[in-house]
Short mmCIF file of C-alpha atoms in Angstrom, two decimals:
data_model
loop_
_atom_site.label_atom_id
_atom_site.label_comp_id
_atom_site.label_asym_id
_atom_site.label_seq_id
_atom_site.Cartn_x
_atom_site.Cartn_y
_atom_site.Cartn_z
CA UNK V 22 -17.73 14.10 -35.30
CA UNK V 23 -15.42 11.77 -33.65
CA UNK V 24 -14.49 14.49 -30.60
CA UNK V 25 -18.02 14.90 -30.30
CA UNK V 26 -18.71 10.70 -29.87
CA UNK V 27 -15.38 11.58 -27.64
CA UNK V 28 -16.88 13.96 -26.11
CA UNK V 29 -20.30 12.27 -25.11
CA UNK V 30 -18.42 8.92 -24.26
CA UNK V 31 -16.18 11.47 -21.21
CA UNK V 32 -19.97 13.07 -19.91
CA UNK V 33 -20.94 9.23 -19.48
CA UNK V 34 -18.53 8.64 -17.85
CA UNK V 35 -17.81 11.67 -15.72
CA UNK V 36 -21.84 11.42 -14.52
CA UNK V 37 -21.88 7.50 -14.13
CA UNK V 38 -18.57 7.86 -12.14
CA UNK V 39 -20.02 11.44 -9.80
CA UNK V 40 -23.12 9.70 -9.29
CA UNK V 41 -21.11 6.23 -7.57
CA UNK V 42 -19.09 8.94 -5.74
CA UNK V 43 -21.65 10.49 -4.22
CA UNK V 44 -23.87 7.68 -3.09
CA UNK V 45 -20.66 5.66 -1.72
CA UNK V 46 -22.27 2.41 -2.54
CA UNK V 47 -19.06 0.67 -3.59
CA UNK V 48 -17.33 1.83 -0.05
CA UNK V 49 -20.00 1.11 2.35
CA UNK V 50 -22.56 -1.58 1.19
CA UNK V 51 -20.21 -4.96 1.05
CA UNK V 52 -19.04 -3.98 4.35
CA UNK V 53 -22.75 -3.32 5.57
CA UNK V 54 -23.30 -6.61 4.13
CA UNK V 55 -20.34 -8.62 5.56
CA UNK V 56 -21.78 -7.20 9.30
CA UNK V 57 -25.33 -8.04 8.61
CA UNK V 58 -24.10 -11.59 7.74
CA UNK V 59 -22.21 -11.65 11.13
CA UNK V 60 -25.07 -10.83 12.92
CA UNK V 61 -23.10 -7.53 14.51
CA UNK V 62 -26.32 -5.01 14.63
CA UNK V 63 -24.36 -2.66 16.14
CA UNK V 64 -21.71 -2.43 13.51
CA UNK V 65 -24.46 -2.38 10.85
CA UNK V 66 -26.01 0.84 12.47
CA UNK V 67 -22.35 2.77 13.04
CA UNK V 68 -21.54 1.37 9.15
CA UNK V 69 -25.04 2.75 7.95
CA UNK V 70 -24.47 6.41 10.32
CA UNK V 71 -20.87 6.52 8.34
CA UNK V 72 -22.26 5.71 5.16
CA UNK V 73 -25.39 8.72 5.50
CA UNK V 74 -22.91 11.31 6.48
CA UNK V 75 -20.72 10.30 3.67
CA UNK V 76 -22.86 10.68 1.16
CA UNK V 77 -24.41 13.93 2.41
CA UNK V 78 -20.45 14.95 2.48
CA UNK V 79 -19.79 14.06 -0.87
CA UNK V 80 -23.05 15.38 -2.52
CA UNK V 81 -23.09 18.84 -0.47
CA UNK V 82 -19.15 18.95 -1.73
CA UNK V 83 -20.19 18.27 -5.39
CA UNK V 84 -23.11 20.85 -4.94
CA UNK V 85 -20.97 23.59 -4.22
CA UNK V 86 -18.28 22.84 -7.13
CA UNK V 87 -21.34 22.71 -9.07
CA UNK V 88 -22.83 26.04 -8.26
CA UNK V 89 -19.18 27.65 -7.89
CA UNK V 90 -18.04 26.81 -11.25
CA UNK V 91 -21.98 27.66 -12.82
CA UNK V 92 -21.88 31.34 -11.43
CA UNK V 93 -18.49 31.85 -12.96
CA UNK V 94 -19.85 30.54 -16.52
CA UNK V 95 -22.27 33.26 -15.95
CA UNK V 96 -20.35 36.06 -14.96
CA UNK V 97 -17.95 34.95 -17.51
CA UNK V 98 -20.53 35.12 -19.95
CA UNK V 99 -22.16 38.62 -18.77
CA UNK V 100 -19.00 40.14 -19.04
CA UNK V 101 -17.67 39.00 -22.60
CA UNK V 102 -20.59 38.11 -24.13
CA UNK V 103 -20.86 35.21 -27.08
CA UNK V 104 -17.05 35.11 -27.33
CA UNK V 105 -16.95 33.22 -23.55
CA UNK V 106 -19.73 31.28 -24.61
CA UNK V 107 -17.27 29.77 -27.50
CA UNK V 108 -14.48 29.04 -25.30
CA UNK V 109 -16.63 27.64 -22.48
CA UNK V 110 -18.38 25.26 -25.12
CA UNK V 111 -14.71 24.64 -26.94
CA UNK V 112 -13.05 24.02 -23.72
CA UNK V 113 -15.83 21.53 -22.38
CA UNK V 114 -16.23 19.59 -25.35
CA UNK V 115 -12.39 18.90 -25.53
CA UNK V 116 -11.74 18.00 -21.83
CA UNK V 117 -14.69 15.79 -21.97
CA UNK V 118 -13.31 14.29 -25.73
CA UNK V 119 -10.01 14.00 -23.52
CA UNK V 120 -11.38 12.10 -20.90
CA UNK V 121 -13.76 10.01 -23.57
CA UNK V 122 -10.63 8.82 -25.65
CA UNK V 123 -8.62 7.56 -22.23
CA UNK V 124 -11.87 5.65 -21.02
CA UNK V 125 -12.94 4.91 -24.33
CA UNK V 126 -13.33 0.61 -24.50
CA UNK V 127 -9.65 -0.25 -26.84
CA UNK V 128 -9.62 -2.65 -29.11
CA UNK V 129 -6.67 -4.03 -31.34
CA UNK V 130 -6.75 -2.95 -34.93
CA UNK V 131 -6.18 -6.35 -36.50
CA UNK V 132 -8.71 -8.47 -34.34
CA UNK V 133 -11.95 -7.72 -34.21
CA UNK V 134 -13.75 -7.21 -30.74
CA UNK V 135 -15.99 -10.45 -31.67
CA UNK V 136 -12.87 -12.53 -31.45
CA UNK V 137 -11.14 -11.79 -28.28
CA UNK V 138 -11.90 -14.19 -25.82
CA UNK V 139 -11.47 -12.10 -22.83
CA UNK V 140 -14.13 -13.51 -20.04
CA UNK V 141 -15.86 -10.56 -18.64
CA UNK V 142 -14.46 -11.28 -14.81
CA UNK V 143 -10.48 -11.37 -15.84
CA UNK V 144 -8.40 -9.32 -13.84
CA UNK V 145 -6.47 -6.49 -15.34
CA UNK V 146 -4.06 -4.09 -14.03
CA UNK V 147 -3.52 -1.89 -11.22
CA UNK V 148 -3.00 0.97 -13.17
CA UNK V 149 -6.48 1.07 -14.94
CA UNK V 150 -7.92 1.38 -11.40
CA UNK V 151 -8.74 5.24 -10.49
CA UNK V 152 -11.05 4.50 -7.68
CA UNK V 153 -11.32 3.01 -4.10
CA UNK V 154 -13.99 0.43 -5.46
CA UNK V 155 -12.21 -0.42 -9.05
CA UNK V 156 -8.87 -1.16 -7.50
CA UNK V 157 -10.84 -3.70 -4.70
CA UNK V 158 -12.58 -5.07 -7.79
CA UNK V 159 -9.18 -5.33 -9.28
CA UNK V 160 -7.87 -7.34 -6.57
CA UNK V 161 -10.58 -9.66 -6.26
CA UNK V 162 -10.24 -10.29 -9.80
CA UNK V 163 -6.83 -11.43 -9.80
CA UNK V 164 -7.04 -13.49 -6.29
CA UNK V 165 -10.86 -15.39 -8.25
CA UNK V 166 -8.07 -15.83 -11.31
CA UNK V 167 -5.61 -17.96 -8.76
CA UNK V 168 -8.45 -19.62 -7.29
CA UNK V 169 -8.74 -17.74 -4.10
CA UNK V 170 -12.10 -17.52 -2.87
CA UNK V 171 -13.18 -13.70 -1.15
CA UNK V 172 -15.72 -13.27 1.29
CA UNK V 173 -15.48 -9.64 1.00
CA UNK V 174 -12.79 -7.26 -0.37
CA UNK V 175 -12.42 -4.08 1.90
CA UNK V 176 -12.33 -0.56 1.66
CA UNK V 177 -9.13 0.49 -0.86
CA UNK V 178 -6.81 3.24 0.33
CA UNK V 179 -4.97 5.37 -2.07
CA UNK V 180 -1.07 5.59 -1.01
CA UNK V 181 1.63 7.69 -2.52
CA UNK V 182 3.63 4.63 -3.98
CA UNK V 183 0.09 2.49 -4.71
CA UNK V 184 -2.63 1.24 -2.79
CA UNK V 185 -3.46 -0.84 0.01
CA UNK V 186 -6.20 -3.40 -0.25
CA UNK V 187 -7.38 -5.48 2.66
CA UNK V 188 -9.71 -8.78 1.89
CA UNK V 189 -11.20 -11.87 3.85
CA UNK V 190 -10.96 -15.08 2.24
CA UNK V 191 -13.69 -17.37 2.30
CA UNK V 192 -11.55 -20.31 2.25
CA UNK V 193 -7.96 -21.65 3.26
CA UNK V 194 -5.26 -19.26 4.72
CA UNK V 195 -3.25 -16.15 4.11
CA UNK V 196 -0.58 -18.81 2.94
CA UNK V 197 -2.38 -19.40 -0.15
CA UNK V 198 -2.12 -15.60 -1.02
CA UNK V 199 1.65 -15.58 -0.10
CA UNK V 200 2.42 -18.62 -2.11
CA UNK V 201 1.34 -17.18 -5.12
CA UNK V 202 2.47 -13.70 -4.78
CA UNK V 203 4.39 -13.82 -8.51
CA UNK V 204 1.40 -14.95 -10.23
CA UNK V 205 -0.83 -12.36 -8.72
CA UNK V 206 2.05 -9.37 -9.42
CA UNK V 207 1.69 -10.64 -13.32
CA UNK V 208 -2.32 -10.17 -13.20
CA UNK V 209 -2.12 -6.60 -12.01
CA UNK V 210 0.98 -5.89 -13.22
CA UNK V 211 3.49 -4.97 -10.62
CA UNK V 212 6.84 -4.74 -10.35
CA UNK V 213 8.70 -7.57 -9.50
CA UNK V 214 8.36 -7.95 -5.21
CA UNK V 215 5.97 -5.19 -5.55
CA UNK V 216 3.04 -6.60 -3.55
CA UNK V 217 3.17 -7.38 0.31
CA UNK V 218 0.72 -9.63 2.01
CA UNK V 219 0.26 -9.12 5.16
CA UNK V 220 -2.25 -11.52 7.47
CA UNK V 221 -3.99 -9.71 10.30
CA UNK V 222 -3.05 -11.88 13.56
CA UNK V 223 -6.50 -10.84 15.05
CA UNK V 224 -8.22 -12.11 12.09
CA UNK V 225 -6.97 -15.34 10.72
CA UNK V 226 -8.94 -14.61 7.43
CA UNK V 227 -8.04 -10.92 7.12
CA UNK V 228 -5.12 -10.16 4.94
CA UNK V 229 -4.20 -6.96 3.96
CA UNK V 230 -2.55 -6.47 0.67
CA UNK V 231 -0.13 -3.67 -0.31
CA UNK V 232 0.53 -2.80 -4.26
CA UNK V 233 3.56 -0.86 -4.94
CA UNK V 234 2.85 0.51 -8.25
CA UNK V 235 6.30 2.54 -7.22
CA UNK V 236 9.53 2.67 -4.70
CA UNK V 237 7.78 3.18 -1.18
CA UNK V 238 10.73 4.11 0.00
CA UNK V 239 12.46 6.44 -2.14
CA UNK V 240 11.64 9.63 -0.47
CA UNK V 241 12.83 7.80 2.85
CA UNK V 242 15.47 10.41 4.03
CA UNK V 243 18.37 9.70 6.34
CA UNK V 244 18.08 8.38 9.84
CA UNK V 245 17.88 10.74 12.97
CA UNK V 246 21.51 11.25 14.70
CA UNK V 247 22.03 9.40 17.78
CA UNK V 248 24.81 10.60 20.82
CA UNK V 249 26.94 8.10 22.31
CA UNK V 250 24.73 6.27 25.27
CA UNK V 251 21.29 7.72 24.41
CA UNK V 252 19.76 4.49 24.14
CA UNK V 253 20.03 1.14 26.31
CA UNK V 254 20.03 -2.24 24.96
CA UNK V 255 16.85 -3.37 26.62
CA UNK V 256 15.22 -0.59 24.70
CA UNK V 257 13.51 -0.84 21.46
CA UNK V 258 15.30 0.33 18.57
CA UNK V 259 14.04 2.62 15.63
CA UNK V 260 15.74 1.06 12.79
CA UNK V 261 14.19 2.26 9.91
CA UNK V 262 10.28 2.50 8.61
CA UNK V 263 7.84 0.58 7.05
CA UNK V 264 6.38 0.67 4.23
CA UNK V 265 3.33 2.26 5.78
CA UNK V 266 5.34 5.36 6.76
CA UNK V 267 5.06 3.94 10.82
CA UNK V 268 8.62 3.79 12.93
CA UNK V 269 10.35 0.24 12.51
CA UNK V 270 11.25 -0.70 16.22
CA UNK V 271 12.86 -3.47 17.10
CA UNK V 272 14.13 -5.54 20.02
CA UNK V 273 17.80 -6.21 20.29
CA UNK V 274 18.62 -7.90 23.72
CA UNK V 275 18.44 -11.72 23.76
CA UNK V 276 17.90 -11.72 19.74
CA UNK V 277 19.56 -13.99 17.53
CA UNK V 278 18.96 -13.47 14.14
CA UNK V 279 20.01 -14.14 10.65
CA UNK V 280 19.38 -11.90 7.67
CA UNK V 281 18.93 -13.96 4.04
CA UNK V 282 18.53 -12.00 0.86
CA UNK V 283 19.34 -11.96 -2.49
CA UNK V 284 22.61 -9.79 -4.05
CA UNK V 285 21.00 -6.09 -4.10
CA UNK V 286 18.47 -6.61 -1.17
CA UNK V 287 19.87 -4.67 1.33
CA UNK V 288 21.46 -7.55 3.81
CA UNK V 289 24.68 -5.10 4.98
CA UNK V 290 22.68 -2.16 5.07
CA UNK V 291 20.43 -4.04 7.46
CA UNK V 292 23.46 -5.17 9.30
CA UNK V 293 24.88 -1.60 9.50
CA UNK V 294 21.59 0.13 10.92
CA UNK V 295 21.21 -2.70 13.67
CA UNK V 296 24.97 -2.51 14.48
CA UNK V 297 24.66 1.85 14.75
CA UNK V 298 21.94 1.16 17.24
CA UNK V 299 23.74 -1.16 19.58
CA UNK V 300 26.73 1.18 18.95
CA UNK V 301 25.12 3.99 21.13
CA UNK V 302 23.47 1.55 23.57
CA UNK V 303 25.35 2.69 27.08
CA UNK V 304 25.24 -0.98 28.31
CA UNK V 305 25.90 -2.86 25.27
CA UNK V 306 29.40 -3.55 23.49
CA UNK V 307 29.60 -4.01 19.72
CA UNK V 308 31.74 -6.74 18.06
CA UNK V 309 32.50 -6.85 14.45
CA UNK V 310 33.61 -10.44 13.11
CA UNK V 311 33.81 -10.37 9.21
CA UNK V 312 36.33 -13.30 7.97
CA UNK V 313 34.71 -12.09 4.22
CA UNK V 314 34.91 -8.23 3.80
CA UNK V 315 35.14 -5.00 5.77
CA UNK V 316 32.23 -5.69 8.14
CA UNK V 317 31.29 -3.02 10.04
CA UNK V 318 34.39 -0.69 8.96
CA UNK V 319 32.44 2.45 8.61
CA UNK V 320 31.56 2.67 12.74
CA UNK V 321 35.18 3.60 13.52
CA UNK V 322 35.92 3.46 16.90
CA UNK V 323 32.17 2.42 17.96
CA UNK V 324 33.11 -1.19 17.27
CA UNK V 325 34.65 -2.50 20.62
CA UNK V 326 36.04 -5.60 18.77
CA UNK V 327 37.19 -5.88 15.35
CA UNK V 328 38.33 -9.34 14.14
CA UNK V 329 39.22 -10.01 10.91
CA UNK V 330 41.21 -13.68 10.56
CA UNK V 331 39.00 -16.94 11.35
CA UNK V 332 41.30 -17.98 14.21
CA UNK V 333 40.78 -14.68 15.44
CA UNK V 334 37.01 -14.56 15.13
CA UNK V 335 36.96 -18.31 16.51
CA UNK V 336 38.61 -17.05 19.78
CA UNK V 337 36.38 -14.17 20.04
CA UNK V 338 32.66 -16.49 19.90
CA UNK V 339 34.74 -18.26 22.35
CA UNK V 340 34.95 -15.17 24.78
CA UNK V 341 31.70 -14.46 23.98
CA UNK V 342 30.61 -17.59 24.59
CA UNK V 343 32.22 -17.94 28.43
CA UNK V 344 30.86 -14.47 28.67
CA UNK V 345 27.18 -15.89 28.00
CA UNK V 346 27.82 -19.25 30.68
CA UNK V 347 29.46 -16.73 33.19
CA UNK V 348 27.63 -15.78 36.56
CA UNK V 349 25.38 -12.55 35.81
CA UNK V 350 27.09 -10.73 39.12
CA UNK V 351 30.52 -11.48 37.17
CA UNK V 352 29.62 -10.57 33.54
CA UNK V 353 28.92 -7.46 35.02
#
């Protein structure tokens, strides 16, 4: 009896979840209404074209696994006879009891339901969100829970290492979300640094959030060789990737920059793929001055000027430093 109060809790669920699918309501509707409230009729009208074909997508899709796996219950059925009928019914009611006891509503054994006071709104984690529209519902959750008011959470995109989540605040400024990125990691659950904020510089109130339920870069692979003099220093440089999969370029002439992290965060590994790229710049000369450790040992000869001692390293920012007030016909 309990599999079959499994069972019946998983076809609940299954149909209340196929039936969402289908009519894309949670994907389309807020952002119908967040354009209607903007007065942008056109945007409405390509939203509400999107959200037709969509649906007619999703339910002709659903149709045709429906009618695919229904003609091989019958042909399984005319062929074996009562014998497929048993394992078609067996194997049904346990992957629905399967699904019922993972969805099923938990509740501790030595408190009973009646005495958790759990609001109905409190955020919870990541990990129990399986759809587009639960994990935007989880995020809004845990942004109400630190006070941050929403005008609309966006469309959730399913990544390999999590998801990405982009929402307009109602109030205040992307600051607010930075400021209490811990806090927020602890309502759904992350690991520790795993979720980015990024604000939209077009948008002042868009902020798109990334949750990295795991490494985002583990599968990153090894950099692309470079020849001797392939690039030039006024070029970009491809220095690694972000964490959207898209090419990291950056600029290198005229750049002064200091890199702060914590032991473990990568700082001479940042170091060493900025340094390889001005290594194979043909009008660019590499210096190495470490007074701590062994620098930039592992470029060999594609350092120009290695300085180790901090009398040594002193004279050397002072070359570089006449080299920088010099005449640009005799720097050349």
């Amino acid at each position: 009896m309990r599999m079959v109060g499994y069972a019946g809790i998983g076809i609940a669920w299954c149909l209340t979840h196929l039936a969402v699918y289908c009519v894309a309501y949670p994907e389309y509707a807020p952002v119908i209404r967040a354009a209607r409230d903007e007065d942008r009729p056109r945007r409405v009208y390509s939203l509400t074209q999107q959200w037709r074909r969509s649906a007619v997508r999703r339910c002709c899709g659903v149709g045709a696994l429906g009618t695919i796996g229904w003609l091989v219950a019958r042909l399984s059925i005319a062929t074996y006879g009562p014998p497929a009928v048993v394992v078609l019914v067996v194997t049904g009611l346990v992957g629905f009891a399967a699904v019922g006891r993972i969805v099923r509503p938990r509740q501790p054994e030595d408190m009973p339901l009646a005495d958790l006071d759990v609001p109905e709104d409190a955020p919870y984690p990541i990990a129990d969100a399986h759809t587009r529209a639960e994990a935007a519902d989880c995020v809004a959750r845990a942004l109400a829970a630190e006070n941050i008011a929403l005008r609309l959470s966006g469309e959730a995109q399913r990544t390999r290492w999590g998801w990405t989540v982009p929402v307009i605040l109602r109030t205040g400024t992307p600051a607010a979300i930075v400021a209490r990125t811990g806090e927020l990691e602890t309502h759904l659950d992350l690991p520790a640094g795993g979720m980015l904020a990024t604000p939209d510089r077009s948008r002042r109130a868009r902020v798109v959030l990334r949750l990295a339920q795991t490494d985002p870069f583990a599968d990153l692979g090894y950099a692309l060789p470079r020849p001797p003099g392939s690039l030039s220093i006024t070029q970009r440089a491809v220095v690694g990737r972000r964490i959207d999969g898209a090419e990291l370029a950056v600029p290198l002439l005229g750049v002064h920059g200091v890199v702060i992290g914590s032991p473990g965060a990568g700082k001479s590994t940042t170091l060493l793929a900025l340094a390889d790229a001005v290594s194979v710049c043909a009008d660019a000369v590499l210096w190495d001055l470490d007074p701590a450790g062994d620098g930039l040992r592992v470029l060999g000869p594609a350092v120009g000027r290695r300085e180790r001692e901090p009398a040594a390293i002193e004279d050397a920012l002072t070359d570089a430093l006449a080299l920088a007030e010099s005449p640009t016909e005799d720097a050349r």
